[in-house]
Amino acid sequence: LGPGVAPQRRMTARLCLVSDRRRLAAAVGRPTGEGPALLVTLAAAAAAAGVDLVQVREPDLAARELVALVRAVVAATRGQACRVVVNDR
């Protein structure tokens, strides 16, 4: 490249799944208590389909429950080109 010529940047699409276990359970007509398991299943399917990022955003969970959910999501997405991030509370 010569002076004054900007290099082209490669654009990549970013797909992000933001969690809401209660809304997910309601959307499929299941009890709220099944939300975490449904979320783990959805995260695995999303990662396999090419989602780049799973954002675990469950501010109402107790710390122990949140840790368990995040561990399950990480395990479910392992081996895929997907990152898992967790919202701070």
mmCIF file of N, CA, C and O in Angstrom:
data_model
loop_
_atom_site.group_PDB
_atom_site.id
_atom_site.type_symbol
_atom_site.label_atom_id
_atom_site.label_comp_id
_atom_site.label_asym_id
_atom_site.label_seq_id
_atom_site.Cartn_x
_atom_site.Cartn_y
_atom_site.Cartn_z
ATOM 1 N N LEU A 1 0.838 -1.186 0.000
ATOM 2 C CA LEU A 1 0.000 0.000 0.000
ATOM 3 C C LEU A 1 0.873 1.236 0.000
ATOM 4 O O LEU A 1 1.895 1.290 0.663
ATOM 5 N N GLY A 2 0.422 2.221 -0.706
ATOM 6 C CA GLY A 2 1.166 3.471 -0.752
ATOM 7 C C GLY A 2 0.695 4.432 0.316
ATOM 8 O O GLY A 2 -0.279 4.179 1.031
ATOM 9 N N PRO A 3 1.379 5.562 0.424
ATOM 10 C CA PRO A 3 0.975 6.573 1.409
ATOM 11 C C PRO A 3 -0.454 7.053 1.141
ATOM 12 O O PRO A 3 -0.864 7.232 0.008
ATOM 13 N N GLY A 4 -1.198 7.234 2.181
ATOM 14 C CA GLY A 4 -2.554 7.737 2.075
ATOM 15 C C GLY A 4 -3.589 6.695 1.669
ATOM 16 O O GLY A 4 -4.752 7.023 1.491
ATOM 17 N N VAL A 5 -3.164 5.443 1.518
ATOM 18 C CA VAL A 5 -4.104 4.386 1.154
ATOM 19 C C VAL A 5 -4.355 3.528 2.392
ATOM 20 O O VAL A 5 -3.424 2.912 2.910
ATOM 21 N N ALA A 6 -5.580 3.536 2.845
ATOM 22 C CA ALA A 6 -5.917 2.771 4.056
ATOM 23 C C ALA A 6 -6.057 1.292 3.713
ATOM 24 O O ALA A 6 -6.616 0.949 2.674
ATOM 25 N N PRO A 7 -5.550 0.419 4.565
ATOM 26 C CA PRO A 7 -5.742 -1.014 4.320
ATOM 27 C C PRO A 7 -7.211 -1.373 4.488
ATOM 28 O O PRO A 7 -7.924 -0.751 5.278
ATOM 29 N N GLN A 8 -7.670 -2.331 3.730
ATOM 30 C CA GLN A 8 -9.054 -2.775 3.868
ATOM 31 C C GLN A 8 -9.164 -3.655 5.107
ATOM 32 O O GLN A 8 -8.290 -4.468 5.374
ATOM 33 N N ARG A 9 -10.211 -3.478 5.825
ATOM 34 C CA ARG A 9 -10.450 -4.301 7.016
ATOM 35 C C ARG A 9 -11.473 -5.360 6.676
ATOM 36 O O ARG A 9 -12.446 -5.097 5.987
ATOM 37 N N ARG A 10 -11.217 -6.523 7.134
ATOM 38 C CA ARG A 10 -12.137 -7.622 6.892
ATOM 39 C C ARG A 10 -13.316 -7.517 7.850
ATOM 40 O O ARG A 10 -13.145 -7.442 9.061
ATOM 41 N N MET A 11 -14.490 -7.506 7.308
ATOM 42 C CA MET A 11 -15.692 -7.431 8.128
ATOM 43 C C MET A 11 -16.164 -8.844 8.442
ATOM 44 O O MET A 11 -16.250 -9.686 7.560
ATOM 45 N N THR A 12 -16.456 -9.084 9.690
ATOM 46 C CA THR A 12 -17.005 -10.384 10.072
ATOM 47 C C THR A 12 -18.313 -10.153 10.809
ATOM 48 O O THR A 12 -18.435 -9.239 11.616
ATOM 49 N N ALA A 13 -19.261 -10.979 10.485
ATOM 50 C CA ALA A 13 -20.552 -10.885 11.165
ATOM 51 C C ALA A 13 -20.399 -11.410 12.578
ATOM 52 O O ALA A 13 -19.675 -12.365 12.828
ATOM 53 N N ARG A 14 -21.056 -10.796 13.508
ATOM 54 C CA ARG A 14 -21.046 -11.239 14.891
ATOM 55 C C ARG A 14 -22.460 -11.567 15.312
ATOM 56 O O ARG A 14 -23.368 -10.748 15.180
ATOM 57 N N LEU A 15 -22.632 -12.763 15.795
ATOM 58 C CA LEU A 15 -23.932 -13.179 16.304
ATOM 59 C C LEU A 15 -23.803 -13.449 17.792
ATOM 60 O O LEU A 15 -22.874 -14.137 18.217
ATOM 61 N N CYS A 16 -24.721 -12.910 18.551
ATOM 62 C CA CYS A 16 -24.663 -13.028 20.005
ATOM 63 C C CYS A 16 -26.002 -13.532 20.532
ATOM 64 O O CYS A 16 -27.051 -13.040 20.138
ATOM 65 N N LEU A 17 -25.932 -14.507 21.407
ATOM 66 C CA LEU A 17 -27.115 -15.001 22.116
ATOM 67 C C LEU A 17 -27.058 -14.434 23.530
ATOM 68 O O LEU A 17 -26.085 -14.662 24.245
ATOM 69 N N VAL A 18 -28.081 -13.679 23.913
ATOM 70 C CA VAL A 18 -28.169 -13.116 25.259
ATOM 71 C C VAL A 18 -29.209 -13.924 26.019
ATOM 72 O O VAL A 18 -30.348 -14.061 25.571
ATOM 73 N N SER A 19 -28.822 -14.437 27.176
ATOM 74 C CA SER A 19 -29.697 -15.363 27.894
ATOM 75 C C SER A 19 -30.813 -14.661 28.664
ATOM 76 O O SER A 19 -30.666 -13.527 29.123
ATOM 77 N N ASP A 20 -31.917 -15.371 28.771
ATOM 78 C CA ASP A 20 -33.030 -15.012 29.649
ATOM 79 C C ASP A 20 -33.801 -16.309 29.864
ATOM 80 O O ASP A 20 -34.722 -16.640 29.114
ATOM 81 N N ARG A 21 -33.384 -17.064 30.862
ATOM 82 C CA ARG A 21 -33.927 -18.412 31.069
ATOM 83 C C ARG A 21 -35.426 -18.410 31.339
ATOM 84 O O ARG A 21 -36.135 -19.307 30.925
ATOM 85 N N ARG A 22 -35.914 -17.388 32.018
ATOM 86 C CA ARG A 22 -37.351 -17.321 32.322
ATOM 87 C C ARG A 22 -38.172 -17.074 31.064
ATOM 88 O O ARG A 22 -39.180 -17.729 30.834
ATOM 89 N N ARG A 23 -37.720 -16.157 30.241
ATOM 90 C CA ARG A 23 -38.433 -15.869 28.992
ATOM 91 C C ARG A 23 -38.367 -17.073 28.049
ATOM 92 O O ARG A 23 -39.341 -17.392 27.374
ATOM 93 N N LEU A 24 -37.225 -17.748 28.019
ATOM 94 C CA LEU A 24 -37.072 -18.933 27.175
ATOM 95 C C LEU A 24 -38.067 -20.017 27.587
ATOM 96 O O LEU A 24 -38.751 -20.598 26.746
ATOM 97 N N ALA A 25 -38.142 -20.284 28.883
ATOM 98 C CA ALA A 25 -39.075 -21.310 29.367
ATOM 99 C C ALA A 25 -40.522 -20.937 29.013
ATOM 100 O O ALA A 25 -41.284 -21.775 28.540
ATOM 101 N N ALA A 26 -40.879 -19.687 29.208
ATOM 102 C CA ALA A 26 -42.241 -19.239 28.890
ATOM 103 C C ALA A 26 -42.526 -19.368 27.393
ATOM 104 O O ALA A 26 -43.630 -19.755 26.998
ATOM 105 N N ALA A 27 -41.524 -19.076 26.575
ATOM 106 C CA ALA A 27 -41.719 -19.117 25.115
ATOM 107 C C ALA A 27 -42.014 -20.519 24.605
ATOM 108 O O ALA A 27 -42.698 -20.676 23.590
ATOM 109 N N VAL A 28 -41.501 -21.518 25.299
ATOM 110 C CA VAL A 28 -41.737 -22.899 24.855
ATOM 111 C C VAL A 28 -42.749 -23.619 25.745
ATOM 112 O O VAL A 28 -42.913 -24.834 25.651
ATOM 113 N N GLY A 29 -43.413 -22.858 26.617
ATOM 114 C CA GLY A 29 -44.480 -23.424 27.439
ATOM 115 C C GLY A 29 -44.008 -24.379 28.513
ATOM 116 O O GLY A 29 -44.716 -25.319 28.870
ATOM 117 N N ARG A 30 -42.823 -24.128 29.048
ATOM 118 C CA ARG A 30 -42.276 -24.995 30.092
ATOM 119 C C ARG A 30 -42.214 -24.234 31.410
ATOM 120 O O ARG A 30 -42.171 -23.001 31.429
ATOM 121 N N PRO A 31 -42.162 -24.948 32.536
ATOM 122 C CA PRO A 31 -42.038 -24.273 33.839
ATOM 123 C C PRO A 31 -40.721 -23.494 33.929
ATOM 124 O O PRO A 31 -39.708 -23.901 33.360
ATOM 125 N N THR A 32 -40.757 -22.406 34.648
ATOM 126 C CA THR A 32 -39.572 -21.556 34.808
ATOM 127 C C THR A 32 -38.383 -22.345 35.341
ATOM 128 O O THR A 32 -37.247 -22.079 34.964
ATOM 129 N N GLY A 33 -38.627 -23.319 36.191
ATOM 130 C CA GLY A 33 -37.547 -24.123 36.765
ATOM 131 C C GLY A 33 -36.750 -24.899 35.737
ATOM 132 O O GLY A 33 -35.610 -25.305 35.999
ATOM 133 N N GLU A 34 -37.320 -25.100 34.558
ATOM 134 C CA GLU A 34 -36.606 -25.804 33.493
ATOM 135 C C GLU A 34 -35.760 -24.859 32.644
ATOM 136 O O GLU A 34 -35.033 -25.292 31.743
ATOM 137 N N GLY A 35 -35.851 -23.562 32.935
ATOM 138 C CA GLY A 35 -35.126 -22.555 32.165
ATOM 139 C C GLY A 35 -33.636 -22.790 32.036
ATOM 140 O O GLY A 35 -33.091 -22.701 30.929
ATOM 141 N N PRO A 36 -32.919 -23.114 33.132
ATOM 142 C CA PRO A 36 -31.478 -23.331 32.999
ATOM 143 C C PRO A 36 -31.124 -24.467 32.033
ATOM 144 O O PRO A 36 -30.240 -24.316 31.189
ATOM 145 N N ALA A 37 -31.818 -25.582 32.129
ATOM 146 C CA ALA A 37 -31.532 -26.708 31.228
ATOM 147 C C ALA A 37 -31.863 -26.340 29.785
ATOM 148 O O ALA A 37 -31.114 -26.698 28.856
ATOM 149 N N LEU A 38 -32.968 -25.628 29.588
ATOM 150 C CA LEU A 38 -33.328 -25.184 28.246
ATOM 151 C C LEU A 38 -32.272 -24.233 27.690
ATOM 152 O O LEU A 38 -31.915 -24.306 26.505
ATOM 153 N N LEU A 39 -31.766 -23.355 28.534
ATOM 154 C CA LEU A 39 -30.741 -22.399 28.111
ATOM 155 C C LEU A 39 -29.462 -23.114 27.696
ATOM 156 O O LEU A 39 -28.843 -22.766 26.687
ATOM 157 N N VAL A 40 -29.063 -24.113 28.447
ATOM 158 C CA VAL A 40 -27.854 -24.872 28.106
ATOM 159 C C VAL A 40 -28.034 -25.554 26.750
ATOM 160 O O VAL A 40 -27.138 -25.516 25.893
ATOM 161 N N THR A 41 -29.191 -26.139 26.521
ATOM 162 C CA THR A 41 -29.482 -26.782 25.239
ATOM 163 C C THR A 41 -29.457 -25.769 24.102
ATOM 164 O O THR A 41 -28.884 -26.020 23.038
ATOM 165 N N LEU A 42 -30.073 -24.605 24.323
ATOM 166 C CA LEU A 42 -30.090 -23.558 23.313
ATOM 167 C C LEU A 42 -28.685 -23.039 23.023
ATOM 168 O O LEU A 42 -28.319 -22.825 21.863
ATOM 169 N N ALA A 43 -27.880 -22.845 24.058
ATOM 170 C CA ALA A 43 -26.511 -22.358 23.874
ATOM 171 C C ALA A 43 -25.694 -23.337 23.037
ATOM 172 O O ALA A 43 -24.938 -22.938 22.147
ATOM 173 N N ALA A 44 -25.845 -24.630 23.304
ATOM 174 C CA ALA A 44 -25.117 -25.643 22.531
ATOM 175 C C ALA A 44 -25.534 -25.602 21.067
ATOM 176 O O ALA A 44 -24.684 -25.631 20.164
ATOM 177 N N ALA A 45 -26.831 -25.514 20.818
ATOM 178 C CA ALA A 45 -27.323 -25.467 19.441
ATOM 179 C C ALA A 45 -26.881 -24.188 18.736
ATOM 180 O O ALA A 45 -26.494 -24.214 17.566
ATOM 181 N N ALA A 46 -26.923 -23.077 19.449
ATOM 182 C CA ALA A 46 -26.513 -21.800 18.864
ATOM 183 C C ALA A 46 -25.030 -21.808 18.511
ATOM 184 O O ALA A 46 -24.637 -21.359 17.433
ATOM 185 N N ALA A 47 -24.209 -22.327 19.405
ATOM 186 C CA ALA A 47 -22.768 -22.400 19.141
ATOM 187 C C ALA A 47 -22.493 -23.292 17.938
ATOM 188 O O ALA A 47 -21.671 -22.958 17.073
ATOM 189 N N ALA A 48 -23.180 -24.411 17.847
ATOM 190 C CA ALA A 48 -23.005 -25.321 16.710
ATOM 191 C C ALA A 48 -23.456 -24.675 15.407
ATOM 192 O O ALA A 48 -22.926 -24.987 14.337
ATOM 193 N N ALA A 49 -24.418 -23.749 15.497
ATOM 194 C CA ALA A 49 -24.937 -23.072 14.308
ATOM 195 C C ALA A 49 -24.105 -21.860 13.905
ATOM 196 O O ALA A 49 -24.387 -21.230 12.896
ATOM 197 N N GLY A 50 -23.094 -21.513 14.717
ATOM 198 C CA GLY A 50 -22.206 -20.418 14.349
ATOM 199 C C GLY A 50 -22.305 -19.154 15.165
ATOM 200 O O GLY A 50 -21.685 -18.146 14.824
ATOM 201 N N VAL A 51 -23.063 -19.166 16.251
ATOM 202 C CA VAL A 51 -23.114 -17.990 17.123
ATOM 203 C C VAL A 51 -21.721 -17.781 17.718
ATOM 204 O O VAL A 51 -21.080 -18.723 18.178
ATOM 205 N N ASP A 52 -21.257 -16.534 17.686
ATOM 206 C CA ASP A 52 -19.906 -16.204 18.142
ATOM 207 C C ASP A 52 -19.798 -16.023 19.652
ATOM 208 O O ASP A 52 -18.725 -16.186 20.224
ATOM 209 N N LEU A 53 -20.900 -15.631 20.279
ATOM 210 C CA LEU A 53 -20.844 -15.232 21.678
ATOM 211 C C LEU A 53 -22.145 -15.600 22.379
ATOM 212 O O LEU A 53 -23.228 -15.339 21.856
ATOM 213 N N VAL A 54 -22.026 -16.197 23.547
ATOM 214 C CA VAL A 54 -23.182 -16.429 24.414
ATOM 215 C C VAL A 54 -22.971 -15.553 25.646
ATOM 216 O O VAL A 54 -21.957 -15.679 26.339
ATOM 217 N N GLN A 55 -23.904 -14.648 25.869
ATOM 218 C CA GLN A 55 -23.837 -13.749 27.020
ATOM 219 C C GLN A 55 -24.810 -14.257 28.075
ATOM 220 O O GLN A 55 -26.020 -14.267 27.855
ATOM 221 N N VAL A 56 -24.280 -14.702 29.202
ATOM 222 C CA VAL A 56 -25.122 -15.178 30.294
ATOM 223 C C VAL A 56 -25.479 -13.960 31.139
ATOM 224 O O VAL A 56 -24.624 -13.374 31.798
ATOM 225 N N ARG A 57 -26.740 -13.603 31.092
ATOM 226 C CA ARG A 57 -27.239 -12.412 31.788
ATOM 227 C C ARG A 57 -28.428 -12.835 32.633
ATOM 228 O O ARG A 57 -29.569 -12.815 32.183
ATOM 229 N N GLU A 58 -28.145 -13.251 33.827
ATOM 230 C CA GLU A 58 -29.172 -13.756 34.745
ATOM 231 C C GLU A 58 -28.963 -13.110 36.121
ATOM 232 O O GLU A 58 -28.523 -13.742 37.072
ATOM 233 N N PRO A 59 -29.269 -11.810 36.233
ATOM 234 C CA PRO A 59 -28.940 -11.070 37.456
ATOM 235 C C PRO A 59 -29.685 -11.517 38.709
ATOM 236 O O PRO A 59 -29.252 -11.223 39.820
ATOM 237 N N ASP A 60 -30.784 -12.246 38.557
ATOM 238 C CA ASP A 60 -31.563 -12.635 39.731
ATOM 239 C C ASP A 60 -31.096 -13.956 40.345
ATOM 240 O O ASP A 60 -31.563 -14.324 41.418
ATOM 241 N N LEU A 61 -30.181 -14.658 39.691
ATOM 242 C CA LEU A 61 -29.718 -15.937 40.241
ATOM 243 C C LEU A 61 -28.757 -15.724 41.407
ATOM 244 O O LEU A 61 -27.950 -14.787 41.399
ATOM 245 N N ALA A 62 -28.829 -16.609 42.375
ATOM 246 C CA ALA A 62 -27.846 -16.613 43.463
ATOM 247 C C ALA A 62 -26.493 -16.992 42.867
ATOM 248 O O ALA A 62 -26.422 -17.643 41.816
ATOM 249 N N ALA A 63 -25.431 -16.602 43.529
ATOM 250 C CA ALA A 63 -24.081 -16.835 43.006
ATOM 251 C C ALA A 63 -23.830 -18.304 42.682
ATOM 252 O O ALA A 63 -23.301 -18.640 41.614
ATOM 253 N N ARG A 64 -24.208 -19.184 43.556
ATOM 254 C CA ARG A 64 -23.988 -20.625 43.348
ATOM 255 C C ARG A 64 -24.731 -21.133 42.103
ATOM 256 O O ARG A 64 -24.207 -21.897 41.311
ATOM 257 N N GLU A 65 -25.976 -20.677 41.925
ATOM 258 C CA GLU A 65 -26.766 -21.086 40.755
ATOM 259 C C GLU A 65 -26.182 -20.522 39.462
ATOM 260 O O GLU A 65 -26.160 -21.194 38.436
ATOM 261 N N LEU A 66 -25.717 -19.263 39.532
ATOM 262 C CA LEU A 66 -25.111 -18.641 38.360
ATOM 263 C C LEU A 66 -23.843 -19.375 37.948
ATOM 264 O O LEU A 66 -23.626 -19.651 36.765
ATOM 265 N N VAL A 67 -23.003 -19.712 38.915
ATOM 266 C CA VAL A 67 -21.773 -20.452 38.618
ATOM 267 C C VAL A 67 -22.103 -21.794 37.973
ATOM 268 O O VAL A 67 -21.488 -22.191 36.979
ATOM 269 N N ALA A 68 -23.086 -22.492 38.507
ATOM 270 C CA ALA A 68 -23.471 -23.789 37.941
ATOM 271 C C ALA A 68 -23.975 -23.634 36.508
ATOM 272 O O ALA A 68 -23.627 -24.431 35.627
ATOM 273 N N LEU A 69 -24.785 -22.608 36.266
ATOM 274 C CA LEU A 69 -25.305 -22.370 34.927
ATOM 275 C C LEU A 69 -24.183 -22.037 33.953
ATOM 276 O O LEU A 69 -24.121 -22.587 32.848
ATOM 277 N N VAL A 70 -23.285 -21.163 34.353
ATOM 278 C CA VAL A 70 -22.177 -20.774 33.479
ATOM 279 C C VAL A 70 -21.286 -21.978 33.174
ATOM 280 O O VAL A 70 -20.882 -22.182 32.027
ATOM 281 N N ARG A 71 -20.988 -22.775 34.167
ATOM 282 C CA ARG A 71 -20.178 -23.979 33.922
ATOM 283 C C ARG A 71 -20.855 -24.901 32.912
ATOM 284 O O ARG A 71 -20.212 -25.465 32.038
ATOM 285 N N ALA A 72 -22.164 -25.044 33.030
ATOM 286 C CA ALA A 72 -22.895 -25.908 32.096
ATOM 287 C C ALA A 72 -22.890 -25.317 30.683
ATOM 288 O O ALA A 72 -22.729 -26.050 29.702
ATOM 289 N N VAL A 73 -23.036 -24.002 30.556
ATOM 290 C CA VAL A 73 -23.006 -23.355 29.241
ATOM 291 C C VAL A 73 -21.615 -23.496 28.622
ATOM 292 O O VAL A 73 -21.484 -23.808 27.432
ATOM 293 N N VAL A 74 -20.579 -23.276 29.408
ATOM 294 C CA VAL A 74 -19.209 -23.420 28.899
ATOM 295 C C VAL A 74 -18.977 -24.853 28.419
ATOM 296 O O VAL A 74 -18.436 -25.082 27.328
ATOM 297 N N ALA A 75 -19.400 -25.821 29.199
ATOM 298 C CA ALA A 75 -19.231 -27.224 28.804
ATOM 299 C C ALA A 75 -20.016 -27.530 27.522
ATOM 300 O O ALA A 75 -19.531 -28.243 26.646
ATOM 301 N N ALA A 76 -21.210 -26.970 27.403
ATOM 302 C CA ALA A 76 -22.068 -27.236 26.240
ATOM 303 C C ALA A 76 -21.528 -26.605 24.961
ATOM 304 O O ALA A 76 -21.811 -27.090 23.872
ATOM 305 N N THR A 77 -20.757 -25.538 25.094
ATOM 306 C CA THR A 77 -20.241 -24.848 23.907
ATOM 307 C C THR A 77 -18.780 -25.188 23.629
ATOM 308 O O THR A 77 -18.231 -24.724 22.628
ATOM 309 N N ARG A 78 -18.178 -25.982 24.474
ATOM 310 C CA ARG A 78 -16.771 -26.357 24.298
ATOM 311 C C ARG A 78 -16.575 -27.021 22.937
ATOM 312 O O ARG A 78 -17.395 -27.801 22.492
ATOM 313 N N GLY A 79 -15.478 -26.672 22.280
ATOM 314 C CA GLY A 79 -15.164 -27.247 20.977
ATOM 315 C C GLY A 79 -15.729 -26.444 19.818
ATOM 316 O O GLY A 79 -15.473 -26.762 18.664
ATOM 317 N N GLN A 80 -16.497 -25.418 20.105
ATOM 318 C CA GLN A 80 -17.051 -24.543 19.075
ATOM 319 C C GLN A 80 -16.289 -23.218 19.093
ATOM 320 O O GLN A 80 -15.651 -22.876 20.076
ATOM 321 N N ALA A 81 -16.381 -22.484 18.020
ATOM 322 C CA ALA A 81 -15.751 -21.155 17.944
ATOM 323 C C ALA A 81 -16.686 -20.132 18.578
ATOM 324 O O ALA A 81 -17.190 -19.239 17.927
ATOM 325 N N CYS A 82 -16.940 -20.290 19.846
ATOM 326 C CA CYS A 82 -17.905 -19.472 20.571
ATOM 327 C C CYS A 82 -17.313 -19.110 21.925
ATOM 328 O O CYS A 82 -16.728 -19.948 22.592
ATOM 329 N N ARG A 83 -17.489 -17.861 22.299
ATOM 330 C CA ARG A 83 -17.051 -17.418 23.622
ATOM 331 C C ARG A 83 -18.276 -17.265 24.525
ATOM 332 O O ARG A 83 -19.364 -16.982 24.056
ATOM 333 N N VAL A 84 -18.028 -17.419 25.809
ATOM 334 C CA VAL A 84 -19.083 -17.229 26.806
ATOM 335 C C VAL A 84 -18.659 -16.086 27.707
ATOM 336 O O VAL A 84 -17.548 -16.090 28.233
ATOM 337 N N VAL A 85 -19.531 -15.094 27.848
ATOM 338 C CA VAL A 85 -19.271 -13.991 28.773
ATOM 339 C C VAL A 85 -20.395 -13.948 29.797
ATOM 340 O O VAL A 85 -21.514 -14.403 29.540
ATOM 341 N N VAL A 86 -20.075 -13.414 30.968
ATOM 342 C CA VAL A 86 -21.039 -13.377 32.068
ATOM 343 C C VAL A 86 -21.160 -11.934 32.534
ATOM 344 O O VAL A 86 -20.151 -11.276 32.797
ATOM 345 N N ASN A 87 -22.400 -11.475 32.649
ATOM 346 C CA ASN A 87 -22.617 -10.125 33.172
ATOM 347 C C ASN A 87 -22.295 -10.075 34.651
ATOM 348 O O ASN A 87 -22.637 -10.996 35.403
ATOM 349 N N ASP A 88 -21.673 -8.987 35.045
ATOM 350 C CA ASP A 88 -21.413 -8.739 36.455
ATOM 351 C C ASP A 88 -22.712 -8.262 37.090
ATOM 352 O O ASP A 88 -23.600 -7.771 36.426
ATOM 353 N N ARG A 89 -22.802 -8.439 38.387
ATOM 354 C CA ARG A 89 -24.040 -8.006 39.054
ATOM 355 C C ARG A 89 -23.803 -6.813 39.910
ATOM 356 O O ARG A 89 -22.893 -6.458 40.408
#
